[in-house]
Amino acid sequence: MSYQAKFKVWRGDTEGGDLHDFTVEVNEGEVVLDIIHRLQATQAPDLAVRWNCKAGKCGSCSAEVNGRPRLLCMTRMSTFTEDEVVTVTPMRTFPVIRDLVTDVSFNYQKAREVPSFTPPVDLKPGDYRMQQADVERSQEFRKCIECFLCQNTCHVVRDHEENKHAFSGPRYLMRIAELEMHPLDVADRRELAQEDAGLGYCNITKCCTEVCPEHIKITDNALIPLKERVVDSKYDPIVWLGNKLFRR
Ligand code: SF4
Ligand code: F3S
Ligand code: FES
């Protein structure tokens, strides 16, 4: 069964833009990305959209559908009624390049600022040993597909461009937490988390967790434990050492 759907798609570039109206065919089982592709094929050949896998795994097709941050390839048209107008806009937190494509280099910059995994100098690769519980803890964080929907959603930067220099966003605070919880990592990133990555800006609204397509519990499993470690370090360095050694 197919029907004609009404779409509003943001079109523009660095100079500005606006919503354009389209009426487009929708077939059973299709997702929003299919409709954007049909628009390219039939009505708007120069419409810019970034995508790659169409399977929810590359993290490229992030945008906003009816104001909600979503992967275009994982948003089923059956979510909407046939008479509903579907509005597709680029992610709001990052500068537009063209149409639905944004410049996400903010995230790469923040990624570079996290010091990498630091094992003890005398530990040889063959000597690495980890408890299964530690493996599972970091495995959850490593499901991240770098779609940046959490970064786009967090209110600390979504409407506050001025905070961007001081806040790494949930994805990279989670990366710091992952390394901080790693039993073979000897670096101490707690001051970096608080002073440089802006952990204190996070007031645990959990909006990042709500939009994560990988269902990673960013707030509960990464940000709150990281906050606890930072507080512990401020008040009691012995507690921090205990955390490193025993509480993982
Ligand atoms: Fe996307 Fe989730 Fe990774 Fe954030 S944590 S970038 S929402 S997959
Ligand atoms: Fe932002 Fe997530 Fe914290 S949305 S405020 S980083 S809980
Ligand atoms: Fe890869 Fe959507 S196209 S996640």
Short mmCIF file of C-alpha atoms and ligand atoms in Angstrom, two decimals:
data_model
loop_
_atom_site.label_atom_id
_atom_site.label_comp_id
_atom_site.label_asym_id
_atom_site.label_seq_id
_atom_site.Cartn_x
_atom_site.Cartn_y
_atom_site.Cartn_z
CA MET A 1 0.00 0.00 0.00
CA SER A 2 1.42 3.36 -0.95
CA TYR A 3 0.21 6.86 -0.21
CA GLN A 4 1.25 10.47 -0.82
CA ALA A 5 2.87 12.10 2.21
CA LYS A 6 3.47 15.76 2.90
CA PHE A 7 7.05 16.63 3.78
CA LYS A 8 8.78 19.82 4.81
CA VAL A 9 12.53 19.65 4.27
CA TRP A 10 14.98 22.34 5.31
CA ARG A 11 17.04 23.56 2.40
CA GLY A 12 19.83 26.09 2.59
CA ASP A 13 23.50 26.63 3.32
CA THR A 14 25.81 28.66 5.54
CA GLU A 15 23.97 31.83 4.48
CA GLY A 16 20.57 30.57 5.73
CA GLY A 17 17.60 28.68 4.36
CA ASP A 18 14.01 27.63 4.95
CA LEU A 19 11.56 24.75 4.82
CA HIS A 20 10.46 23.52 1.38
CA ASP A 21 7.17 21.66 0.87
CA PHE A 22 7.06 18.36 -0.99
CA THR A 23 4.42 15.75 -1.67
CA VAL A 24 6.05 12.38 -2.11
CA GLU A 25 5.11 8.72 -2.45
CA VAL A 26 5.58 6.45 0.56
CA ASN A 27 5.52 2.65 0.34
CA GLU A 28 5.02 0.06 3.03
CA GLY A 29 8.10 -0.60 5.17
CA GLU A 30 9.94 2.58 4.18
CA VAL A 31 12.01 4.80 6.46
CA VAL A 32 12.50 8.57 6.27
CA LEU A 33 15.82 8.14 4.44
CA ASP A 34 13.99 6.26 1.65
CA ILE A 35 11.72 9.26 1.21
CA ILE A 36 14.66 11.68 1.12
CA HIS A 37 16.23 9.47 -1.56
CA ARG A 38 12.96 9.48 -3.52
CA LEU A 39 12.93 13.27 -3.33
CA GLN A 40 16.47 13.32 -4.73
CA ALA A 41 15.45 10.94 -7.52
CA THR A 42 12.26 12.72 -8.53
CA GLN A 43 12.07 16.33 -7.37
CA ALA A 44 15.23 17.70 -5.77
CA PRO A 45 18.35 16.12 -7.33
CA ASP A 46 20.70 18.49 -5.51
CA LEU A 47 19.24 17.88 -2.03
CA ALA A 48 22.22 17.16 0.27
CA VAL A 49 21.98 14.36 2.84
CA ARG A 50 24.74 12.35 4.48
CA TRP A 51 24.27 8.61 4.79
CA ASN A 52 26.21 5.42 4.34
CA CYS A 53 24.93 2.12 5.74
CA LYS A 54 21.13 2.46 5.90
CA ALA A 55 21.33 0.02 8.78
CA GLY A 56 21.72 2.24 11.85
CA LYS A 57 25.40 1.46 12.20
CA CYS A 58 27.48 4.17 10.52
CA GLY A 59 26.01 7.14 12.40
CA SER A 60 26.01 9.34 9.27
CA CYS A 61 22.33 10.10 8.69
CA SER A 62 21.63 12.02 11.91
CA ALA A 63 19.09 14.82 11.55
CA GLU A 64 15.87 15.97 13.21
CA VAL A 65 12.45 14.63 12.32
CA ASN A 66 9.55 16.69 13.63
CA GLY A 67 12.06 18.35 15.95
CA ARG A 68 13.36 15.10 17.43
CA PRO A 69 16.99 14.05 16.88
CA ARG A 70 16.88 10.79 14.90
CA LEU A 71 18.75 8.55 12.50
CA LEU A 72 16.90 9.02 9.19
CA CYS A 73 17.52 5.38 8.25
CA MET A 74 15.98 4.05 11.46
CA THR A 75 12.89 6.24 11.55
CA ARG A 76 10.03 4.25 10.08
CA MET A 77 7.35 6.08 8.14
CA SER A 78 4.81 3.92 9.97
CA THR A 79 5.61 6.05 13.06
CA PHE A 80 3.55 8.81 11.45
CA THR A 81 -0.06 8.91 10.38
CA GLU A 82 -0.67 9.23 6.64
CA ASP A 83 -2.02 12.77 6.98
CA GLU A 84 0.82 13.98 9.23
CA VAL A 85 3.28 16.52 7.82
CA VAL A 86 6.80 15.17 8.37
CA THR A 87 9.41 17.89 8.89
CA VAL A 88 13.07 17.04 8.35
CA THR A 89 15.73 19.52 9.47
CA PRO A 90 19.50 19.31 10.02
CA MET A 91 20.96 18.82 13.51
CA ARG A 92 20.60 22.15 15.27
CA THR A 93 23.76 22.18 17.37
CA PHE A 94 26.24 22.02 14.50
CA PRO A 95 26.76 24.50 11.64
CA VAL A 96 24.96 23.66 8.42
CA ILE A 97 27.05 22.90 5.37
CA ARG A 98 24.11 22.37 3.03
CA ASP A 99 20.52 21.16 3.41
CA LEU A 100 20.55 18.24 5.89
CA VAL A 101 24.33 18.01 6.15
CA THR A 102 26.05 19.63 9.13
CA ASP A 103 29.68 20.21 10.01
CA VAL A 104 30.32 17.86 12.95
CA SER A 105 34.02 18.65 13.35
CA PHE A 106 33.32 19.98 16.89
CA ASN A 107 33.08 16.32 17.91
CA TYR A 108 36.38 15.32 16.32
CA GLN A 109 38.07 18.19 18.10
CA LYS A 110 36.62 17.06 21.44
CA ALA A 111 37.67 13.46 20.71
CA ARG A 112 41.26 14.58 20.16
CA GLU A 113 41.29 16.31 23.55
CA VAL A 114 40.78 13.05 25.50
CA PRO A 115 44.16 11.51 26.40
CA SER A 116 44.34 8.00 24.97
CA PHE A 117 44.44 4.69 26.87
CA THR A 118 47.51 4.65 29.11
CA PRO A 119 48.58 1.20 30.39
CA PRO A 120 51.39 0.86 32.98
CA VAL A 121 54.74 1.26 31.21
CA ASP A 122 56.00 -2.17 32.25
CA LEU A 123 52.86 -4.05 31.17
CA LYS A 124 53.45 -6.15 28.04
CA PRO A 125 50.51 -6.72 25.64
CA GLY A 126 50.45 -10.47 26.40
CA ASP A 127 50.11 -9.71 30.10
CA TYR A 128 46.82 -7.84 29.80
CA ARG A 129 44.21 -9.46 32.05
CA MET A 130 40.72 -8.13 32.70
CA GLN A 131 37.73 -9.35 34.67
CA GLN A 132 34.63 -10.09 32.58
CA ALA A 133 32.72 -7.39 34.50
CA ASP A 134 35.25 -4.78 33.40
CA VAL A 135 35.05 -5.96 29.80
CA GLU A 136 31.27 -5.70 29.82
CA ARG A 137 31.29 -2.25 31.37
CA SER A 138 33.40 -0.72 28.63
CA GLN A 139 31.70 -2.80 25.94
CA GLU A 140 28.47 -0.88 26.50
CA PHE A 141 30.24 2.42 25.80
CA ARG A 142 31.99 0.97 22.77
CA LYS A 143 28.65 0.32 21.06
CA CYS A 144 28.70 4.05 20.22
CA ILE A 145 28.31 4.65 16.47
CA GLU A 146 29.36 8.31 16.73
CA CYS A 147 26.08 9.59 15.38
CA PHE A 148 26.42 12.67 17.63
CA LEU A 149 22.71 12.74 18.37
CA CYS A 150 23.51 12.95 22.08
CA GLN A 151 25.89 15.83 21.42
CA ASN A 152 23.21 17.53 19.35
CA THR A 153 20.57 17.10 22.05
CA CYS A 154 22.35 18.20 25.20
CA HIS A 155 20.96 21.58 26.23
CA VAL A 156 24.37 22.73 27.46
CA VAL A 157 25.44 23.33 23.86
CA ARG A 158 22.20 23.04 21.86
CA ASP A 159 21.20 26.62 22.53
CA HIS A 160 24.48 27.89 23.92
CA GLU A 161 27.18 28.23 21.32
CA GLU A 162 29.26 30.01 23.95
CA ASN A 163 29.55 26.79 26.01
CA LYS A 164 31.12 24.76 23.22
CA HIS A 165 34.70 25.61 24.09
CA ALA A 166 34.21 24.46 27.70
CA PHE A 167 32.04 21.35 27.25
CA SER A 168 32.96 18.11 25.49
CA GLY A 169 29.42 16.73 25.49
CA PRO A 170 28.03 13.40 26.67
CA ARG A 171 29.80 11.27 24.07
CA TYR A 172 33.28 12.41 25.12
CA LEU A 173 32.54 12.60 28.83
CA MET A 174 31.49 8.97 28.38
CA ARG A 175 34.84 8.24 26.73
CA ILE A 176 36.63 9.79 29.70
CA ALA A 177 34.48 7.68 32.05
CA GLU A 178 35.28 4.54 30.07
CA LEU A 179 39.02 5.13 30.40
CA GLU A 180 38.72 6.20 34.02
CA MET A 181 36.98 2.89 34.84
CA HIS A 182 39.49 0.82 32.86
CA PRO A 183 41.50 -1.37 35.26
CA LEU A 184 44.64 -1.22 33.11
CA ASP A 185 44.64 2.52 32.63
CA VAL A 186 46.89 4.50 34.95
CA ALA A 187 46.14 8.06 33.80
CA ASP A 188 44.00 10.26 36.02
CA ARG A 189 41.49 12.17 33.90
CA ARG A 190 39.27 13.47 36.70
CA GLU A 191 40.62 16.99 36.68
CA LEU A 192 40.42 17.07 32.88
CA ALA A 193 36.80 15.89 33.11
CA GLN A 194 35.86 18.65 35.52
CA GLU A 195 38.03 21.56 34.41
CA ASP A 196 38.43 21.08 30.66
CA ALA A 197 35.61 18.80 29.51
CA GLY A 198 32.91 20.59 31.53
CA LEU A 199 31.48 17.70 33.54
CA GLY A 200 30.04 20.23 35.99
CA TYR A 201 27.81 21.67 33.22
CA CYS A 202 25.94 18.36 33.04
CA ASN A 203 22.92 18.47 35.32
CA ILE A 204 21.91 14.90 34.45
CA THR A 205 18.79 15.73 32.45
CA LYS A 206 19.31 12.42 30.59
CA CYS A 207 18.19 13.81 27.21
CA CYS A 208 21.39 12.34 25.74
CA THR A 209 20.43 8.87 26.96
CA GLU A 210 16.91 9.22 25.54
CA VAL A 211 18.10 9.85 21.97
CA CYS A 212 20.94 7.32 21.81
CA PRO A 213 20.09 4.83 19.01
CA GLU A 214 22.37 2.25 20.65
CA HIS A 215 20.45 2.57 23.95
CA ILE A 216 23.63 3.26 25.87
CA LYS A 217 22.82 4.40 29.39
CA ILE A 218 25.11 7.41 29.03
CA THR A 219 23.94 9.27 32.12
CA ASP A 220 23.48 6.41 34.58
CA ASN A 221 26.46 4.29 33.60
CA ALA A 222 29.03 6.89 32.54
CA LEU A 223 28.28 10.46 33.59
CA ILE A 224 26.98 9.89 37.12
CA PRO A 225 29.79 7.42 38.04
CA LEU A 226 32.30 9.92 36.62
CA LYS A 227 30.79 12.68 38.75
CA GLU A 228 31.08 10.42 41.81
CA ARG A 229 34.74 9.80 41.10
CA VAL A 230 35.45 13.50 40.67
CA VAL A 231 33.72 14.28 43.99
CA ASP A 232 35.61 11.47 45.70
CA SER A 233 38.91 12.79 44.42
CA LYS A 234 38.14 16.27 45.67
CA TYR A 235 37.42 15.11 49.18
CA ASP A 236 39.39 11.94 49.65
CA PRO A 237 42.28 10.68 47.50
CA ILE A 238 42.27 7.37 49.40
CA VAL A 239 38.72 6.76 48.20
CA TRP A 240 39.89 7.37 44.63
CA LEU A 241 42.66 4.80 45.03
CA GLY A 242 40.13 2.35 46.45
CA ASN A 243 37.90 2.93 43.43
CA LYS A 244 40.74 2.21 41.06
CA LEU A 245 41.73 -0.96 42.86
CA PHE A 246 38.59 -2.54 44.27
CA ARG A 247 35.29 -1.06 43.20
CA ARG A 248 35.13 -1.84 39.49
FE1 SF4 B 1 25.25 8.38 19.14
FE2 SF4 B 1 24.77 7.11 21.46
FE3 SF4 B 1 27.27 7.40 20.56
FE4 SF4 B 1 25.93 9.52 21.44
S1 SF4 B 1 26.57 7.73 22.66
S2 SF4 B 1 27.20 9.45 19.61
S3 SF4 B 1 23.85 9.07 20.77
S4 SF4 B 1 25.63 6.23 19.60
FE1 F3S B 2 23.51 16.90 28.78
FE2 F3S B 2 23.18 14.31 29.06
FE3 F3S B 2 24.09 15.73 31.04
S1 F3S B 2 21.84 15.71 28.00
S2 F3S B 2 23.09 17.67 30.80
S3 F3S B 2 25.09 15.42 29.12
S4 F3S B 2 22.73 14.01 31.17
FE1 FES B 3 24.19 4.64 8.59
FE2 FES B 3 21.81 5.78 9.01
S1 FES B 3 22.84 5.56 7.12
S2 FES B 3 23.20 5.06 10.48
#
